[in-house]
Short mmCIF file of C-alpha atoms in Angstrom, two decimals:
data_model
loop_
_atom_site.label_atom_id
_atom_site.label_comp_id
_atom_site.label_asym_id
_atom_site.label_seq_id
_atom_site.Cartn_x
_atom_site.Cartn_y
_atom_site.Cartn_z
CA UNK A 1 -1.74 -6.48 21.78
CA UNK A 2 -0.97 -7.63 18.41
CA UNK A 3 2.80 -7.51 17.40
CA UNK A 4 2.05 -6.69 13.85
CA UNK A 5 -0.93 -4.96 12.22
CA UNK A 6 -2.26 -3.74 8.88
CA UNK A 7 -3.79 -0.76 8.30
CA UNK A 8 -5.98 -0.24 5.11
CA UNK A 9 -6.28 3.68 3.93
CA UNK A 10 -9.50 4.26 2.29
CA UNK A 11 -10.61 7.47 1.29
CA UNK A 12 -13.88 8.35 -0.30
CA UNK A 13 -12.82 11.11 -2.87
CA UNK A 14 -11.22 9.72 -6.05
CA UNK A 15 -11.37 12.19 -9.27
CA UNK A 16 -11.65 9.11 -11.60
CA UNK A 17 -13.90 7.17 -9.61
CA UNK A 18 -16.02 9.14 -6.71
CA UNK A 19 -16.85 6.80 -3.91
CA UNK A 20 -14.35 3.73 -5.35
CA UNK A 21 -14.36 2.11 -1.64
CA UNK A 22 -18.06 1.49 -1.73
CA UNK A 23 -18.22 0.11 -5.36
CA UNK A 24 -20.10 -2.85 -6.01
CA UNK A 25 -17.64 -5.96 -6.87
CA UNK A 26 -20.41 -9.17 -6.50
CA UNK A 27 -22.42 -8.11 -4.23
CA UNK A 28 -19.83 -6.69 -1.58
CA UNK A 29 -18.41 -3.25 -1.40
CA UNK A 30 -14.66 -3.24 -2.75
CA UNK A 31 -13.53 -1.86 0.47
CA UNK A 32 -14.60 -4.81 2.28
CA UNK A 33 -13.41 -7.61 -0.29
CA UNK A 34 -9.69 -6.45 0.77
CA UNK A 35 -10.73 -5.65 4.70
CA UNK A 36 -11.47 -9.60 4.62
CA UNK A 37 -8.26 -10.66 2.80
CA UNK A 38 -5.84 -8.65 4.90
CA UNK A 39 -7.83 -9.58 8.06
CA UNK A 40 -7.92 -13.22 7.97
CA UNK A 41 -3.58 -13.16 7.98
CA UNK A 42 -3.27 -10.26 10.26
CA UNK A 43 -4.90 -8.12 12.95
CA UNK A 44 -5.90 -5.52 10.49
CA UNK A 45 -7.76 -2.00 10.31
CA UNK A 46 -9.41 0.67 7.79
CA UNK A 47 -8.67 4.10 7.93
CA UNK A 48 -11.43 6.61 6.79
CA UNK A 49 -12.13 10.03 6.69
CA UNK A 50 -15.95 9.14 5.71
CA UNK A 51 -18.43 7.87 7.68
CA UNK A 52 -20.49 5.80 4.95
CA UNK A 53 -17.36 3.78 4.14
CA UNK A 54 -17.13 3.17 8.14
CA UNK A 55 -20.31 2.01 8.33
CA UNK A 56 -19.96 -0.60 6.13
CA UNK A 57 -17.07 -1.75 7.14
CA UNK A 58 -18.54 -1.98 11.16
CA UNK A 59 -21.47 -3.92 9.17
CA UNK A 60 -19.02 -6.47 7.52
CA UNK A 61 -17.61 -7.65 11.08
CA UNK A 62 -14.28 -5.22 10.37
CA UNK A 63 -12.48 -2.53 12.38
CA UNK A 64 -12.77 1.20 11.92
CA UNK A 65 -10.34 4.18 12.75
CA UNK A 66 -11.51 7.65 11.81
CA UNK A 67 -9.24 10.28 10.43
CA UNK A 68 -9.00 13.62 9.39
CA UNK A 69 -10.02 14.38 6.02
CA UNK A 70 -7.11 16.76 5.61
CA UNK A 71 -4.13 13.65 5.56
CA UNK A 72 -1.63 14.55 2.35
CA UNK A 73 -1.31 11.05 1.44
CA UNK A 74 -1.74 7.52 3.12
CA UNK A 75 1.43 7.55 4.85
CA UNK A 76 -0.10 10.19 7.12
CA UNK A 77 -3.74 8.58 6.81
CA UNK A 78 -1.79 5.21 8.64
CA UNK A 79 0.15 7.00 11.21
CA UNK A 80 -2.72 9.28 12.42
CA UNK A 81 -4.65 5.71 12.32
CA UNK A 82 -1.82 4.01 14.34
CA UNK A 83 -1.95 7.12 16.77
CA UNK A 84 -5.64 6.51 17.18
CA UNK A 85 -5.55 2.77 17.39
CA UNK A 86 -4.14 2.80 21.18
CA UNK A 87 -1.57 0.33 19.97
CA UNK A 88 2.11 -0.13 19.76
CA UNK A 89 2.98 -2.97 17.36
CA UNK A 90 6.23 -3.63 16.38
CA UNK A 91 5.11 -3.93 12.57
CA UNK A 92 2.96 -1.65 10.73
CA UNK A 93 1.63 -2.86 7.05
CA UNK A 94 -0.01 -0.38 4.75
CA UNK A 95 -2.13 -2.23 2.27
CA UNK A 96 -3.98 -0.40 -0.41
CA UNK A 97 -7.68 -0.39 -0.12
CA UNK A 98 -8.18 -0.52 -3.91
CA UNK A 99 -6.82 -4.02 -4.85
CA UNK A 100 -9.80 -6.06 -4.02
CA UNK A 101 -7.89 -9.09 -5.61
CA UNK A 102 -5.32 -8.74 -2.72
CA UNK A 103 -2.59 -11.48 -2.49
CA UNK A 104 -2.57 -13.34 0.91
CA UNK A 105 0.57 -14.92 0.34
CA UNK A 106 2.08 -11.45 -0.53
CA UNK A 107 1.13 -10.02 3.50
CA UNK A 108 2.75 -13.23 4.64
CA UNK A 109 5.89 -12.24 2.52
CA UNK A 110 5.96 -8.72 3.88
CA UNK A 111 5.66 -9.48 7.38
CA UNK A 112 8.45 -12.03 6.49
CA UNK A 113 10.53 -9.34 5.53
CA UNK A 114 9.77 -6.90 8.15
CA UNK A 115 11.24 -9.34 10.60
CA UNK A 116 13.98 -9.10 9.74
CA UNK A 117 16.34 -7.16 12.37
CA UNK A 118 17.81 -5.06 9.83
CA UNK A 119 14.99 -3.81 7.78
CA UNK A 120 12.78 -0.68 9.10
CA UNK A 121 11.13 -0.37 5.85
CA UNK A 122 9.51 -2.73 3.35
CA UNK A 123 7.91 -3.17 0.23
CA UNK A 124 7.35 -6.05 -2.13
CA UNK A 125 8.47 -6.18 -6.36
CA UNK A 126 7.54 -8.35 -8.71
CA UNK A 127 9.55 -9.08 -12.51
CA UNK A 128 8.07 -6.41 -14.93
CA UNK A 129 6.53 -7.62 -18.58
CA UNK A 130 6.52 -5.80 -21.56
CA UNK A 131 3.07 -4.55 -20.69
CA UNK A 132 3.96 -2.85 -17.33
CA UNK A 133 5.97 -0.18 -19.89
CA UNK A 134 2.77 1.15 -21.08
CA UNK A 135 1.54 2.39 -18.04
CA UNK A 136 2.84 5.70 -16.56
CA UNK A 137 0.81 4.73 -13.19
CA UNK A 138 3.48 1.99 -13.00
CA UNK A 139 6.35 2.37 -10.64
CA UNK A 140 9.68 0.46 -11.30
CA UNK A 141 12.71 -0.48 -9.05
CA UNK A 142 16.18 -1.05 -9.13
CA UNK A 143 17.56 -2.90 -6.44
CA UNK A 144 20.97 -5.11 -5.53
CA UNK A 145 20.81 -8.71 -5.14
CA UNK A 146 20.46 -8.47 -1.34
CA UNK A 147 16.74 -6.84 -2.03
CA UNK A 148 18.36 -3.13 -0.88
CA UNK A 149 16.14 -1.08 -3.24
CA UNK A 150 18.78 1.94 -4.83
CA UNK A 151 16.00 3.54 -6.92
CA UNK A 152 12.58 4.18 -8.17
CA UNK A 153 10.98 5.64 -10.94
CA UNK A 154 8.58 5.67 -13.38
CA UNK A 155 10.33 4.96 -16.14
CA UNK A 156 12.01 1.55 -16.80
CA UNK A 157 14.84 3.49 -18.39
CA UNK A 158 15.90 3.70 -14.85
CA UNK A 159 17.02 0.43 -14.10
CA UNK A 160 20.58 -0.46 -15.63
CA UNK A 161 19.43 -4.43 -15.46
CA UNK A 162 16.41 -6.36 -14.63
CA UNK A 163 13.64 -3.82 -14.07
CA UNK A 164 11.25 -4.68 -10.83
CA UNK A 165 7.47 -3.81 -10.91
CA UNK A 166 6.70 -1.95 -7.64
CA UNK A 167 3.69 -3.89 -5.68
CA UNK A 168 2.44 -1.02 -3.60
CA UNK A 169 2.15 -2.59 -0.61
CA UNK A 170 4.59 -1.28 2.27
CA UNK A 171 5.81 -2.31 6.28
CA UNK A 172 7.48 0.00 8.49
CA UNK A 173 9.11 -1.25 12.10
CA UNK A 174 7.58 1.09 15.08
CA UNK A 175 8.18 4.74 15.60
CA UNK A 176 9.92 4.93 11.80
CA UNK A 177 6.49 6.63 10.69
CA UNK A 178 7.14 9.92 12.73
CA UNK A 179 10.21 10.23 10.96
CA UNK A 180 9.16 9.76 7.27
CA UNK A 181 6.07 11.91 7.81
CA UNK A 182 8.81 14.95 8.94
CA UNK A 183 10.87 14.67 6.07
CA UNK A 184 9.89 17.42 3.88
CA UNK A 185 9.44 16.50 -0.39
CA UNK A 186 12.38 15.74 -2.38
CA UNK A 187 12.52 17.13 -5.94
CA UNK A 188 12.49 13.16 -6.95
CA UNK A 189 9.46 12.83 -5.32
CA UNK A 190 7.58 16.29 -7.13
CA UNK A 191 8.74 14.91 -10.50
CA UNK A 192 8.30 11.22 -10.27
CA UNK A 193 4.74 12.06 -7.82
CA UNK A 194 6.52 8.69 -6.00
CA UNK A 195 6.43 9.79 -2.27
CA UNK A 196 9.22 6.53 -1.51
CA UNK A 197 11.62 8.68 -3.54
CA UNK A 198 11.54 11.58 -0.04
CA UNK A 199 12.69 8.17 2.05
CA UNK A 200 14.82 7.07 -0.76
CA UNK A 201 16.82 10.53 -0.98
CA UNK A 202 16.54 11.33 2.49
CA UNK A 203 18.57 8.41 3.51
CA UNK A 204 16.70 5.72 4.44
CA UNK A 205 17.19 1.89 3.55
CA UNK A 206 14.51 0.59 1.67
CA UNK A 207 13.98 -3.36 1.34
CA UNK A 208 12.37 -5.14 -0.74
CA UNK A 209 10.90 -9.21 -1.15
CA UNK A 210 10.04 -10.79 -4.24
CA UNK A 211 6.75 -11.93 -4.98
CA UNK A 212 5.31 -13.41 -8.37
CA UNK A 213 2.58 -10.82 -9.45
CA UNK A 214 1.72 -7.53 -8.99
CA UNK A 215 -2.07 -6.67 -8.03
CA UNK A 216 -4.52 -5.16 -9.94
CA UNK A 217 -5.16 -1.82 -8.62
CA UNK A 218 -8.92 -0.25 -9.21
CA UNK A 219 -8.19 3.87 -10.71
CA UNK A 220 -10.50 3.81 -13.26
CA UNK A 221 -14.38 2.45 -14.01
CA UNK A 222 -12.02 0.20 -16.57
CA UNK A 223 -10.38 -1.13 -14.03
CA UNK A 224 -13.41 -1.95 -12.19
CA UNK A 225 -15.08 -3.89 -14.87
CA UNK A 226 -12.08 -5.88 -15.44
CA UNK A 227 -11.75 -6.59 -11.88
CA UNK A 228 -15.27 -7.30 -11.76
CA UNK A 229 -14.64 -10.31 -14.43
CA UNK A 230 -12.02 -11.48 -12.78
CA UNK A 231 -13.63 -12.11 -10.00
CA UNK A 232 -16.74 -13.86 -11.37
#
């Protein structure tokens, strides 16, 4: 049994972009460009409500867990998958399953982080540019010099020095998942639609590593053409 694992959320719906697992990047399903990534530093798994995006992730040599359909968000979507998985690793890793261009170095960092004895939940920032202003899909951080983040938002007004780019990318140590999933919303959370802001003002300690860019996430057919060309 593996002491860490990585779990990959992928649902089918998406209002921008219906079926954005299964799109076409080169040949190979998106879905299964960031299975591969994730899976050849840790022992990792998707988590799907659909059987078509199963199916081709059984047919690309990864590992499947089904889930229900009805999961609020993928914080649910990876505990129900951890709950199915039989296993009891020490380190659970939620990776997004729309950043095909996943950073391998960035997992390594993460689990880095989550070994640490003091940290039950991590995440991973990156220096903002000018450019990360201009997008209100961007999430920002605030943290002390220890990596202890002390806020999020979506505005960069919110950080009172350097302003950290959030890389969406979190690990949680063992049964910390029941807990979060309890916690009922915080009003931060409703207004800034950033569900880290119900651990954040519930109490919890939330660390964060360093890492030099910030992935490019696939919400639009935009953002699939551009990752497209990147990847050529």
């Amino acid at each position: 049994m593996s002491d860490a694992i990585a779990i990959i959320p992928a649902r089918y719906a998406s209002t921008r972009l219906p079926g954005k697992p299964l799109a076409d990047i080169h040949g190979k399903p998106m879905i299964v460009h960031v299975m591969e990534a994730v899976a050849s530093v840790i022992d990792t798994y998707v988590a799907t409500d659909d059987v078509r995006i199963a199916v081709v992730v059984q047919a690309a040599g990864g590992k499947v867990i089904m889930t229900d359909e009805q999961c609020a968000n993928g914080t649910e979507r990876v505990k129900e998958a951890l709950l199915n998985s039989g296993q009891q690793p020490e380190i659970v890793l939620n990776i997004q399953g729309d950043e095909p261009m996943v950073n391998k170095q960035d997992i390594q960092t993460l689990l880095q982080l989550m070994r640490r004895p003091d940290v039950q939940i991590g995440t991973l920032v990156t220096p903002s540019k000018p450019t990360d202003h201009q997008s209100t899909n961007n999430c920002f951080v605030e943290r002390l010099p220890d990596g202890l983040a002390i806020g999020f938002s979506r505005e960069v007004a919110c950080c009172s020095s350097q302003a950290w780019r959030h890389v969406g990318m979190y690990g949680f140590k063992g049964g910390i998942l029941d807990e979060l999933i309890a916690l009922p919303p915080t009003a931060g959370e409703k207004s800034q639609r950033l569900e880290q802001l119900r651990w954040h003002e519930s109490g919890y300690a939330i660390h964060t590593a360093e890492v030099a860019a910030a992935g490019l996430g696939v919400d639009s057919p935009e953002d699939l053409e551009q990752v497209r060309q990147l990847m050529a």
